[in-house]
Short mmCIF file of C-alpha atoms in Angstrom, two decimals:
data_model
loop_
_atom_site.label_atom_id
_atom_site.label_comp_id
_atom_site.label_asym_id
_atom_site.label_seq_id
_atom_site.Cartn_x
_atom_site.Cartn_y
_atom_site.Cartn_z
CA MET A 1 -1.21 20.64 7.86
CA ILE A 2 -3.05 18.61 5.21
CA SER A 3 -4.95 20.72 2.67
CA THR A 4 -8.67 20.18 2.55
CA ALA A 5 -9.22 22.07 -0.72
CA HIS A 6 -9.54 18.99 -2.88
CA SER A 7 -12.36 16.51 -2.99
CA PRO A 8 -11.80 12.77 -2.88
CA ARG A 9 -10.75 11.31 -6.17
CA LEU A 10 -11.44 7.96 -7.76
CA ALA A 11 -8.23 6.99 -9.46
CA ALA A 12 -8.53 4.82 -12.51
CA ARG A 13 -7.10 1.75 -10.76
CA PHE A 14 -4.15 0.06 -9.14
CA GLY A 15 -4.23 -2.24 -12.08
CA GLN A 16 -6.75 -3.68 -14.49
CA ASN A 17 -8.96 -5.18 -11.81
CA THR A 18 -8.49 -2.88 -8.76
CA PHE A 19 -10.16 0.48 -8.13
CA VAL A 20 -8.89 2.94 -5.51
CA MET A 21 -10.14 6.08 -3.91
CA ARG A 22 -7.95 8.38 -1.79
CA SER A 23 -8.89 11.63 -0.08
CA GLU A 24 -7.11 14.43 1.75
CA THR A 25 -9.87 14.32 4.39
CA PRO A 26 -11.48 11.26 5.99
CA LEU A 27 -13.73 9.38 3.63
CA ALA A 28 -17.46 9.15 4.34
CA GLU A 29 -19.24 5.84 3.92
CA ASP A 30 -21.08 6.78 0.72
CA GLN A 31 -17.69 7.73 -0.84
CA MET A 32 -16.16 4.40 0.20
CA ARG A 33 -19.11 2.49 -1.18
CA ARG A 34 -18.44 3.89 -4.71
CA ALA A 35 -14.96 2.40 -4.88
CA ALA A 36 -15.16 -0.58 -2.56
CA PRO A 37 -18.65 -1.97 -2.17
CA SER A 38 -17.34 -5.24 -0.73
CA ILE A 39 -16.55 -3.30 2.47
CA PHE A 40 -20.36 -3.23 2.92
CA ALA A 41 -21.12 -6.83 1.89
CA GLU A 42 -24.32 -8.03 3.62
CA GLY A 43 -23.11 -11.58 4.02
CA LYS A 44 -20.32 -14.00 3.26
CA HIS A 45 -19.73 -15.60 -0.10
CA GLY A 46 -21.56 -18.86 -0.67
CA SER A 47 -18.28 -20.80 -0.76
CA ARG A 48 -17.71 -20.19 3.02
CA SER A 49 -18.58 -22.80 5.58
CA GLU A 50 -20.66 -22.39 8.75
CA ARG A 51 -17.38 -22.06 10.73
CA TYR A 52 -16.64 -18.81 8.96
CA THR A 53 -17.61 -15.95 11.23
CA TYR A 54 -19.07 -13.20 9.10
CA ILE A 55 -18.74 -9.61 10.38
CA PRO A 56 -18.96 -6.83 7.73
CA THR A 57 -15.79 -4.86 7.28
CA ILE A 58 -17.83 -1.69 7.73
CA ASP A 59 -18.87 -2.83 11.28
CA VAL A 60 -15.16 -3.27 12.12
CA LEU A 61 -14.37 0.11 10.58
CA ARG A 62 -17.08 1.78 12.57
CA GLY A 63 -15.52 0.33 15.69
CA LEU A 64 -12.13 1.63 14.65
CA ARG A 65 -13.55 5.06 13.98
CA HIS A 66 -15.00 5.14 17.47
CA GLU A 67 -11.37 4.61 18.66
CA GLY A 68 -10.03 7.52 16.62
CA PHE A 69 -9.05 5.77 13.36
CA GLU A 70 -10.21 7.41 10.13
CA PRO A 71 -10.02 6.07 6.56
CA PHE A 72 -8.22 8.12 3.90
CA MET A 73 -8.00 5.44 1.14
CA VAL A 74 -9.98 2.43 0.06
CA ALA A 75 -9.35 -0.06 -2.72
CA GLN A 76 -11.11 -3.16 -3.99
CA SER A 77 -10.28 -6.00 -6.34
CA LYS A 78 -12.80 -7.00 -9.00
CA SER A 79 -13.64 -10.56 -9.98
CA ARG A 80 -14.34 -12.21 -13.31
CA ILE A 81 -16.63 -14.66 -11.51
CA GLU A 82 -20.20 -13.46 -11.72
CA GLY A 83 -21.60 -12.29 -8.37
CA LYS A 84 -18.28 -12.42 -6.55
CA THR A 85 -17.09 -8.80 -6.87
CA GLU A 86 -19.21 -7.73 -3.92
CA PHE A 87 -17.22 -10.11 -1.64
CA THR A 88 -13.67 -9.58 -2.95
CA LYS A 89 -10.50 -8.47 -1.23
CA HIS A 90 -10.48 -4.82 -0.15
CA MET A 91 -7.97 -2.49 1.52
CA ILE A 92 -8.45 0.52 3.82
CA ARG A 93 -5.65 2.91 4.85
CA MET A 94 -6.32 4.75 8.05
CA ARG A 95 -4.75 7.35 10.26
CA HIS A 96 -5.21 7.80 14.00
CA ALA A 97 -6.19 11.14 15.53
CA GLY A 98 -3.29 10.87 17.91
CA GLN A 99 -0.74 10.61 15.05
CA VAL A 100 -1.03 14.23 13.84
CA SER A 101 2.46 15.42 12.85
CA THR A 102 4.30 18.05 10.91
CA ARG A 103 6.31 15.49 9.01
CA PRO A 104 6.03 15.35 5.19
CA GLU A 105 4.67 11.83 5.63
CA ALA A 106 1.71 10.39 7.52
CA ASN A 107 1.76 7.08 9.31
CA GLU A 108 -1.11 4.82 8.14
CA ILE A 109 -2.58 1.54 9.40
CA ILE A 110 -3.53 -0.76 6.55
CA LEU A 111 -6.55 -3.05 6.93
CA ILE A 112 -7.02 -5.83 4.37
CA ASN A 113 -9.99 -8.28 4.34
CA SER A 114 -12.38 -10.16 2.03
CA HIS A 115 -15.57 -12.09 2.45
CA ASP A 116 -14.81 -14.80 -0.09
CA GLY A 117 -12.07 -16.66 1.75
CA ALA A 118 -9.18 -14.95 -0.07
CA SER A 119 -7.99 -13.09 3.02
CA SER A 120 -8.14 -13.03 6.81
CA TYR A 121 -8.20 -9.65 8.47
CA GLN A 122 -4.67 -8.27 8.09
CA MET A 123 -3.23 -5.22 9.84
CA LEU A 124 -0.02 -3.63 8.42
CA ALA A 125 1.95 -0.44 9.02
CA GLY A 126 2.17 2.07 6.16
CA VAL A 127 3.59 5.50 5.37
CA PHE A 128 1.91 7.97 3.03
CA ARG A 129 4.06 10.63 1.34
CA PHE A 130 2.05 13.77 0.64
CA VAL A 131 4.15 15.26 -2.18
CA CYS A 132 3.60 12.32 -4.52
CA CYS A 133 0.43 10.80 -2.99
CA ASN A 134 2.40 7.61 -2.66
CA GLY A 135 1.42 4.98 -0.15
CA LEU A 136 4.27 2.78 1.17
CA VAL A 137 3.95 -0.46 3.06
CA VAL A 138 6.44 -0.95 5.87
CA GLY A 139 8.64 -4.06 5.71
CA ASP A 140 10.04 -6.01 8.65
CA VAL A 141 10.31 -3.22 11.28
CA SER A 142 6.64 -3.58 12.42
CA ASN A 143 4.06 -6.15 13.32
CA ASP A 144 2.12 -7.98 10.65
CA ILE A 145 -1.13 -9.02 12.33
CA ARG A 146 -3.54 -11.60 10.88
CA ILE A 147 -6.94 -12.28 12.42
CA PRO A 148 -8.92 -15.28 11.15
CA HIS A 149 -12.70 -15.12 10.56
CA LYS A 150 -13.66 -16.60 13.88
CA GLY A 151 -14.15 -15.43 17.47
CA ASN A 152 -14.43 -11.74 18.53
CA ILE A 153 -13.18 -10.26 15.26
CA ARG A 154 -14.16 -6.66 15.85
CA ASP A 155 -12.34 -6.35 19.20
CA ASP A 156 -9.34 -8.34 17.91
CA VAL A 157 -8.96 -6.01 14.91
CA ILE A 158 -9.18 -2.93 17.12
CA GLU A 159 -6.55 -4.39 19.45
CA GLY A 160 -4.36 -5.21 16.43
CA ALA A 161 -4.66 -1.61 15.14
CA PHE A 162 -3.34 -0.30 18.44
CA ARG A 163 -0.48 -2.80 18.30
CA VAL A 164 0.53 -1.54 14.86
CA LEU A 165 0.19 2.08 16.21
CA GLU A 166 2.84 1.26 18.78
CA ASP A 167 5.28 0.39 16.03
CA PHE A 168 5.32 3.81 14.42
CA GLU A 169 8.10 5.10 16.68
CA THR A 170 10.31 2.43 15.13
CA VAL A 171 8.99 3.19 11.63
CA ASP A 172 9.80 6.93 12.10
CA ALA A 173 13.32 6.04 13.27
CA SER A 174 13.84 3.86 10.20
CA THR A 175 12.59 6.64 7.86
CA ASP A 176 14.81 9.26 9.54
CA GLY A 177 17.79 6.91 9.24
CA MET A 178 17.16 6.59 5.49
CA LYS A 179 16.91 10.38 5.13
CA ALA A 180 20.27 10.81 6.92
CA LEU A 181 22.24 8.52 4.60
CA THR A 182 23.74 9.68 1.32
CA LEU A 183 24.16 7.17 -1.53
CA GLN A 184 26.80 7.50 -4.17
CA PRO A 185 25.57 7.24 -7.79
CA GLU A 186 26.79 3.62 -8.04
CA GLU A 187 24.92 2.78 -4.80
CA GLN A 188 21.73 4.34 -6.12
CA ARG A 189 22.12 2.29 -9.28
CA ALA A 190 22.72 -0.88 -7.22
CA PHE A 191 19.57 -0.24 -5.24
CA ALA A 192 17.59 0.34 -8.42
CA THR A 193 19.01 -2.88 -9.98
CA ALA A 194 17.86 -4.97 -7.03
CA ALA A 195 14.47 -3.30 -7.19
CA LEU A 196 14.24 -4.03 -10.94
CA ALA A 197 14.63 -7.72 -10.14
CA LEU A 198 11.91 -7.50 -7.48
CA ARG A 199 9.55 -5.82 -9.92
CA TYR A 200 10.23 -7.86 -13.07
CA GLY A 201 12.00 -11.01 -11.79
CA GLU A 202 15.55 -12.19 -12.28
CA ARG A 203 16.62 -12.32 -15.94
CA GLY A 204 18.72 -15.35 -16.86
CA GLU A 205 20.96 -15.77 -19.82
CA GLY A 206 18.97 -15.77 -23.06
CA GLU A 207 15.85 -14.22 -21.45
CA PRO A 208 14.68 -10.78 -22.66
CA PRO A 209 15.70 -7.84 -20.43
CA ALA A 210 13.26 -5.96 -18.19
CA PRO A 211 11.23 -3.40 -20.09
CA VAL A 212 13.08 -0.52 -18.34
CA THR A 213 16.54 0.03 -16.89
CA ALA A 214 17.78 0.66 -13.37
CA ASP A 215 18.65 4.19 -14.49
CA GLN A 216 15.02 4.75 -15.37
CA LEU A 217 13.85 3.61 -11.97
CA ILE A 218 15.93 6.32 -10.24
CA GLU A 219 14.59 9.09 -12.38
CA ALA A 220 12.83 11.87 -10.47
CA ARG A 221 9.26 12.83 -11.37
CA ARG A 222 9.29 16.15 -9.43
CA PRO A 223 11.79 18.61 -7.95
CA GLU A 224 11.12 17.38 -4.39
CA ASP A 225 12.49 13.94 -5.38
CA PHE A 226 15.98 15.21 -6.37
CA GLY A 227 18.65 14.26 -3.92
CA ALA A 228 21.10 11.49 -3.11
CA SER A 229 19.70 10.27 0.21
CA LEU A 230 18.61 6.66 0.61
CA TRP A 231 15.11 7.92 1.28
CA THR A 232 14.78 9.99 -1.94
CA THR A 233 16.33 7.14 -3.94
CA PHE A 234 13.85 4.72 -2.36
CA GLN A 235 10.93 7.05 -3.13
CA ARG A 236 11.89 7.50 -6.78
CA VAL A 237 12.38 3.78 -7.30
CA GLN A 238 9.21 2.82 -5.47
CA GLU A 239 7.00 5.26 -7.40
CA ASN A 240 8.46 4.36 -10.80
CA ALA A 241 8.18 0.62 -10.03
CA MET A 242 4.62 0.83 -8.68
CA LYS A 243 2.94 3.45 -10.87
CA GLY A 244 4.54 2.57 -14.17
CA GLY A 245 4.15 4.94 -17.12
CA GLN A 246 7.77 4.83 -18.18
CA PRO A 247 8.78 4.27 -21.81
CA GLY A 248 10.33 0.89 -22.43
CA ARG A 249 10.70 -2.04 -24.71
CA GLY A 250 8.77 -5.34 -24.77
CA ALA A 251 10.30 -8.78 -25.20
CA LYS A 252 10.25 -8.41 -28.95
CA GLY A 253 11.59 -4.85 -28.94
CA ARG A 254 8.16 -3.20 -29.29
CA ARG A 255 7.85 0.23 -27.71
CA LEU A 256 5.59 0.39 -24.70
CA HIS A 257 4.90 2.21 -21.41
CA THR A 258 5.27 0.19 -18.25
CA ARG A 259 2.04 -0.74 -16.47
CA PRO A 260 1.15 0.02 -12.82
CA VAL A 261 1.21 -2.86 -10.36
CA ALA A 262 -2.04 -4.72 -10.97
CA SER A 263 -3.41 -6.04 -7.71
CA ILE A 264 -3.75 -5.40 -3.96
CA ASP A 265 -1.70 -8.47 -3.18
CA ARG A 266 1.14 -7.58 -5.61
CA SER A 267 1.09 -3.97 -4.44
CA VAL A 268 1.51 -4.99 -0.76
CA SER A 269 4.13 -7.62 -1.40
CA LEU A 270 6.29 -5.45 -3.71
CA ASN A 271 5.95 -2.42 -1.47
CA ARG A 272 7.09 -4.46 1.55
CA ALA A 273 10.00 -6.00 -0.40
CA LEU A 274 11.20 -2.56 -1.48
CA TRP A 275 11.01 -1.33 2.14
CA VAL A 276 13.07 -4.33 3.31
CA LEU A 277 15.58 -3.57 0.54
CA ALA A 278 15.89 0.03 1.68
CA GLU A 279 16.11 -1.04 5.34
CA GLU A 280 18.93 -3.45 4.58
CA MET A 281 20.76 -0.80 2.60
CA ARG A 282 20.36 1.53 5.63
CA LYS A 283 21.89 -1.10 7.90
CA LEU A 284 24.83 -1.61 5.54
CA LYS A 285 25.54 2.11 5.34
CA ALA A 286 24.97 3.02 8.95
#
């Protein structure tokens, strides 16, 4: 059971220009508005044409709530362009009442949208790990649904949410498969090396190395993360790559601490790439 003893918290940010709020209980609208006011935008950005169908994200979310989906996390990008922040890209992570489970993870449906043309409505599958408050994005074992800003958006998004919901049996099977596989130390290091390239790019001859090493990416932050399974290795690497905070060296040898991933787009793309990497490792080892 999820504890309800803690109030929602506004984390500092994903990165420099993204704020995020996550709660252990469903978020109320006034709480969401504090972190992601663009969910409540009263109109589309002036750059959008007449063909752009404007429906506030909050109207879609209210429809989803009526169908049993509740928001547990919201995030919003900021903009350096004056007057645009209230229309920028935002993300909502939801759980369905029918998905209550005793697993140490919760399946989440991720809704992404904007009112400035930066994003269509997107529906993705996600997994939230309670012990580290880490939100994963599932790779290629589930539907990725995109709904343009035209037509019957609200009903299309609700239908899309239920389509993603149907994929969670496959997601659970993938997760269980990762938990059942043991990686040797050299395999853990190989996984972390591949993840390092995803996070910081391939480093050619003569280029400075990544600010941290593969060995640092597989370091555990808590006792629950010790272990040699593919799942625990994946979790350690994902958290260290996404959240940053590890001591490292810059291009000129200067000491630094790695930064968290800085945007909604980069967070989703890197999360998905790491999941695909873990899934491919699972297939190789199965």
